[in-house]
Amino acid sequence: MRPKCSAIWTYFNEVDDQTVRCNLCNQTYSRKGRGTSGLRSHLQSRHKTEYTKYKKCDAALKKAEVEKKQTAAGVSLLSFTVHGINDNFKRVSLVLKCVTHEERHTGDLVAQKLDEIREEWDIPRQKLHAMVRDGGSNMRRAARISQIDEYRLHLTSITVVYTFSFGG
């Protein structure tokens, strides 16, 4: 049986594969495996007040689903992470900053953003040991401008690797 995704199932329970029972009037109806349109028709014709509530709920759910799908669409992120080891030689990874990148993705602008984040965290340039990047020429340029060794991986995000020094 498919999971019940429609809000209409608030008002009905399945008796078996072909029969449902209305929770409001206790009437049973044969569905014969069909969709939920017959259930909506029953609610609309027999339980008008509840049908109005259902329509509002259904509309709100559909709107929320659309907004959820659109929230991350077309958003570019630039992240600055550090990786190292602690005093017990356990691997440590931290996201220092993750920012939206709304401008053009030129190497100059990416390098500028990376340098701003590095300066914000007071990380000297010589402490940056590697930049893991995707294959874009803009990322190659950003690494070159920032004077960071680069390693190409098939990723869609940029990760700057910072090795913690033992001496401070």
mmCIF file of C-alpha atoms in Angstrom:
data_model
loop_
_atom_site.group_PDB
_atom_site.id
_atom_site.type_symbol
_atom_site.label_atom_id
_atom_site.label_comp_id
_atom_site.label_asym_id
_atom_site.label_seq_id
_atom_site.Cartn_x
_atom_site.Cartn_y
_atom_site.Cartn_z
ATOM 1 C CA MET A 1 0.000 0.000 0.000
ATOM 2 C CA ARG A 2 1.246 3.517 -0.836
ATOM 3 C CA PRO A 3 1.786 5.932 2.047
ATOM 4 C CA LYS A 4 -1.086 8.346 2.647
ATOM 5 C CA CYS A 5 0.225 11.755 1.564
ATOM 6 C CA SER A 6 -3.033 13.654 1.122
ATOM 7 C CA ALA A 7 -4.560 15.651 3.976
ATOM 8 C CA ILE A 8 -7.903 14.005 3.070
ATOM 9 C CA TRP A 9 -6.808 10.932 5.044
ATOM 10 C CA THR A 10 -7.415 12.944 8.223
ATOM 11 C CA TYR A 11 -11.114 12.322 7.594
ATOM 12 C CA PHE A 12 -10.992 8.683 6.416
ATOM 13 C CA ASN A 13 -9.558 5.322 7.470
ATOM 14 C CA GLU A 14 -8.951 2.362 5.216
ATOM 15 C CA VAL A 15 -10.996 -0.674 6.182
ATOM 16 C CA ASP A 16 -9.272 -2.810 3.537
ATOM 17 C CA ASP A 17 -7.716 -2.324 0.078
ATOM 18 C CA GLN A 18 -11.068 -1.386 -1.482
ATOM 19 C CA THR A 19 -13.086 0.158 1.356
ATOM 20 C CA VAL A 20 -12.766 3.325 3.446
ATOM 21 C CA ARG A 21 -14.737 4.637 6.407
ATOM 22 C CA CYS A 22 -15.537 8.313 6.970
ATOM 23 C CA ASN A 23 -14.420 9.362 10.467
ATOM 24 C CA LEU A 24 -17.204 11.966 10.638
ATOM 25 C CA CYS A 25 -20.321 9.974 9.720
ATOM 26 C CA ASN A 26 -18.967 6.407 10.005
ATOM 27 C CA GLN A 27 -20.196 5.649 6.465
ATOM 28 C CA THR A 28 -18.193 3.103 4.446
ATOM 29 C CA TYR A 29 -17.411 3.601 0.767
ATOM 30 C CA SER A 30 -15.953 1.382 -1.907
ATOM 31 C CA ARG A 31 -12.838 2.881 -3.538
ATOM 32 C CA LYS A 32 -11.736 -0.086 -5.652
ATOM 33 C CA GLY A 33 -8.149 1.168 -5.527
ATOM 34 C CA ARG A 34 -8.967 4.593 -6.990
ATOM 35 C CA GLY A 35 -7.497 7.904 -5.841
ATOM 36 C CA THR A 36 -8.780 10.378 -3.301
ATOM 37 C CA SER A 37 -11.116 12.487 -5.478
ATOM 38 C CA GLY A 38 -14.160 10.453 -4.377
ATOM 39 C CA LEU A 39 -13.212 11.041 -0.758
ATOM 40 C CA ARG A 40 -12.989 14.780 -1.380
ATOM 41 C CA SER A 41 -16.395 14.699 -3.085
ATOM 42 C CA HIS A 42 -17.920 12.966 -0.051
ATOM 43 C CA LEU A 43 -16.408 15.550 2.290
ATOM 44 C CA GLN A 44 -17.597 18.430 0.084
ATOM 45 C CA SER A 45 -21.180 17.184 -0.263
ATOM 46 C CA ARG A 46 -21.776 15.739 3.227
ATOM 47 C CA HIS A 47 -19.481 17.725 5.557
ATOM 48 C CA LYS A 48 -19.240 21.275 4.195
ATOM 49 C CA THR A 49 -17.633 22.861 7.273
ATOM 50 C CA GLU A 50 -14.914 20.224 7.433
ATOM 51 C CA TYR A 51 -14.407 20.482 3.675
ATOM 52 C CA THR A 52 -13.694 24.215 4.047
ATOM 53 C CA LYS A 53 -11.113 23.431 6.758
ATOM 54 C CA TYR A 54 -9.620 20.705 4.572
ATOM 55 C CA LYS A 55 -9.248 23.078 1.589
ATOM 56 C CA LYS A 56 -7.446 25.654 3.751
ATOM 57 C CA CYS A 57 -5.140 22.988 5.183
ATOM 58 C CA ASP A 58 -4.480 21.474 1.757
ATOM 59 C CA ALA A 59 -3.678 24.885 0.249
ATOM 60 C CA ALA A 60 -1.292 25.685 3.110
ATOM 61 C CA LEU A 61 0.477 22.333 2.690
ATOM 62 C CA LYS A 62 0.891 22.841 -1.052
ATOM 63 C CA LYS A 63 2.260 26.354 -0.509
ATOM 64 C CA ALA A 64 4.720 25.077 2.114
ATOM 65 C CA GLU A 65 5.907 22.327 -0.252
ATOM 66 C CA VAL A 66 6.521 24.837 -3.053
ATOM 67 C CA GLU A 67 8.373 27.212 -0.709
ATOM 68 C CA LYS A 68 10.487 24.350 0.628
ATOM 69 C CA LYS A 69 11.476 23.322 -2.904
ATOM 70 C CA GLN A 70 12.297 26.903 -3.917
ATOM 71 C CA THR A 71 14.265 27.866 -0.803
ATOM 72 C CA ALA A 72 17.566 26.325 -1.870
ATOM 73 C CA ALA A 73 17.075 26.632 -5.612
ATOM 74 C CA GLY A 74 19.727 28.770 -7.242
ATOM 75 C CA VAL A 75 21.592 29.573 -4.014
ATOM 76 C CA SER A 76 25.372 29.475 -4.261
ATOM 77 C CA LEU A 77 27.372 28.958 -1.099
ATOM 78 C CA LEU A 78 31.021 29.499 -0.324
ATOM 79 C CA SER A 79 32.317 27.689 2.750
ATOM 80 C CA PHE A 80 35.553 28.012 4.642
ATOM 81 C CA THR A 81 36.400 24.955 6.720
ATOM 82 C CA VAL A 82 39.428 23.919 8.708
ATOM 83 C CA HIS A 83 40.698 20.415 9.258
ATOM 84 C CA GLY A 84 43.383 19.334 11.668
ATOM 85 C CA ILE A 85 44.148 17.249 14.727
ATOM 86 C CA ASN A 86 43.727 18.001 18.414
ATOM 87 C CA ASP A 87 46.132 17.298 21.290
ATOM 88 C CA ASN A 88 44.980 13.652 21.329
ATOM 89 C CA PHE A 89 45.634 13.283 17.590
ATOM 90 C CA LYS A 90 41.911 13.056 16.837
ATOM 91 C CA ARG A 91 40.761 14.571 13.556
ATOM 92 C CA VAL A 92 38.899 17.865 13.952
ATOM 93 C CA SER A 93 36.849 19.661 11.289
ATOM 94 C CA LEU A 94 35.095 22.991 11.710
ATOM 95 C CA VAL A 95 33.089 25.235 9.408
ATOM 96 C CA LEU A 96 34.414 28.724 10.084
ATOM 97 C CA LYS A 97 31.985 30.434 7.781
ATOM 98 C CA CYS A 98 29.462 29.654 5.093
ATOM 99 C CA VAL A 99 28.173 32.586 3.070
ATOM 100 C CA THR A 100 25.845 33.018 0.148
ATOM 101 C CA HIS A 101 27.688 34.025 -2.981
ATOM 102 C CA GLU A 102 25.295 36.164 -4.992
ATOM 103 C CA GLU A 103 27.805 37.963 -7.192
ATOM 104 C CA ARG A 104 29.375 36.535 -10.300
ATOM 105 C CA HIS A 105 31.633 33.607 -9.513
ATOM 106 C CA THR A 106 34.849 35.103 -10.836
ATOM 107 C CA GLY A 107 38.152 33.934 -9.420
ATOM 108 C CA ASP A 108 38.852 37.454 -8.177
ATOM 109 C CA LEU A 109 35.601 37.639 -6.187
ATOM 110 C CA VAL A 110 36.000 34.137 -4.749
ATOM 111 C CA ALA A 111 39.578 34.953 -3.679
ATOM 112 C CA GLN A 112 38.371 38.221 -2.141
ATOM 113 C CA LYS A 113 35.687 36.407 -0.106
ATOM 114 C CA LEU A 114 38.163 33.751 1.031
ATOM 115 C CA ASP A 115 40.643 36.427 2.102
ATOM 116 C CA GLU A 116 37.906 38.297 4.011
ATOM 117 C CA ILE A 117 36.988 35.136 5.913
ATOM 118 C CA ARG A 118 40.656 34.320 6.577
ATOM 119 C CA GLU A 119 41.245 37.836 7.936
ATOM 120 C CA GLU A 120 38.044 37.697 10.005
ATOM 121 C CA TRP A 121 39.443 34.612 11.758
ATOM 122 C CA ASP A 122 42.945 36.137 11.947
ATOM 123 C CA ILE A 123 44.501 33.239 10.048
ATOM 124 C CA PRO A 124 47.882 34.143 8.519
ATOM 125 C CA ARG A 125 48.152 33.285 4.825
ATOM 126 C CA GLN A 126 51.158 31.018 5.489
ATOM 127 C CA LYS A 127 48.966 28.797 7.718
ATOM 128 C CA LEU A 128 46.732 27.893 4.763
ATOM 129 C CA HIS A 129 48.104 24.719 3.260
ATOM 130 C CA ALA A 130 45.605 23.599 0.650
ATOM 131 C CA MET A 131 42.403 24.495 -1.136
ATOM 132 C CA VAL A 132 40.167 21.668 -2.261
ATOM 133 C CA ARG A 133 38.115 22.897 -5.195
ATOM 134 C CA ASP A 134 35.997 21.865 -8.132
ATOM 135 C CA GLY A 135 37.264 21.946 -11.705
ATOM 136 C CA GLY A 136 36.214 25.498 -12.530
ATOM 137 C CA SER A 137 38.808 27.899 -13.906
ATOM 138 C CA ASN A 138 37.501 30.537 -11.489
ATOM 139 C CA MET A 139 38.477 28.303 -8.559
ATOM 140 C CA ARG A 140 41.953 27.741 -10.009
ATOM 141 C CA ARG A 141 42.319 31.503 -10.287
ATOM 142 C CA ALA A 142 41.039 32.063 -6.729
ATOM 143 C CA ALA A 143 43.644 29.630 -5.379
ATOM 144 C CA ARG A 144 46.387 31.284 -7.415
ATOM 145 C CA ILE A 145 45.392 34.799 -6.263
ATOM 146 C CA SER A 146 45.158 33.643 -2.635
ATOM 147 C CA GLN A 147 48.549 31.898 -2.988
ATOM 148 C CA ILE A 148 47.203 28.576 -1.731
ATOM 149 C CA ASP A 149 48.227 25.164 -3.027
ATOM 150 C CA GLU A 150 45.219 23.626 -4.718
ATOM 151 C CA TYR A 151 43.836 20.149 -5.083
ATOM 152 C CA ARG A 152 41.146 19.447 -7.602
ATOM 153 C CA LEU A 153 38.284 17.228 -6.519
ATOM 154 C CA HIS A 154 34.927 16.693 -8.117
ATOM 155 C CA LEU A 155 32.989 18.751 -5.604
ATOM 156 C CA THR A 156 30.595 21.619 -5.961
ATOM 157 C CA SER A 157 31.843 23.434 -2.888
ATOM 158 C CA ILE A 158 35.149 24.945 -1.937
ATOM 159 C CA THR A 159 36.950 23.759 1.146
ATOM 160 C CA VAL A 160 40.027 25.472 2.442
ATOM 161 C CA VAL A 161 42.143 23.178 4.542
ATOM 162 C CA TYR A 162 43.976 24.749 7.449
ATOM 163 C CA THR A 163 46.464 22.649 9.399
ATOM 164 C CA PHE A 164 46.604 23.460 13.101
ATOM 165 C CA SER A 165 50.160 24.105 14.201
ATOM 166 C CA PHE A 166 51.481 22.420 17.315
ATOM 167 C CA GLY A 167 53.469 25.455 18.410
ATOM 168 C CA GLY A 168 50.634 27.980 18.138
#
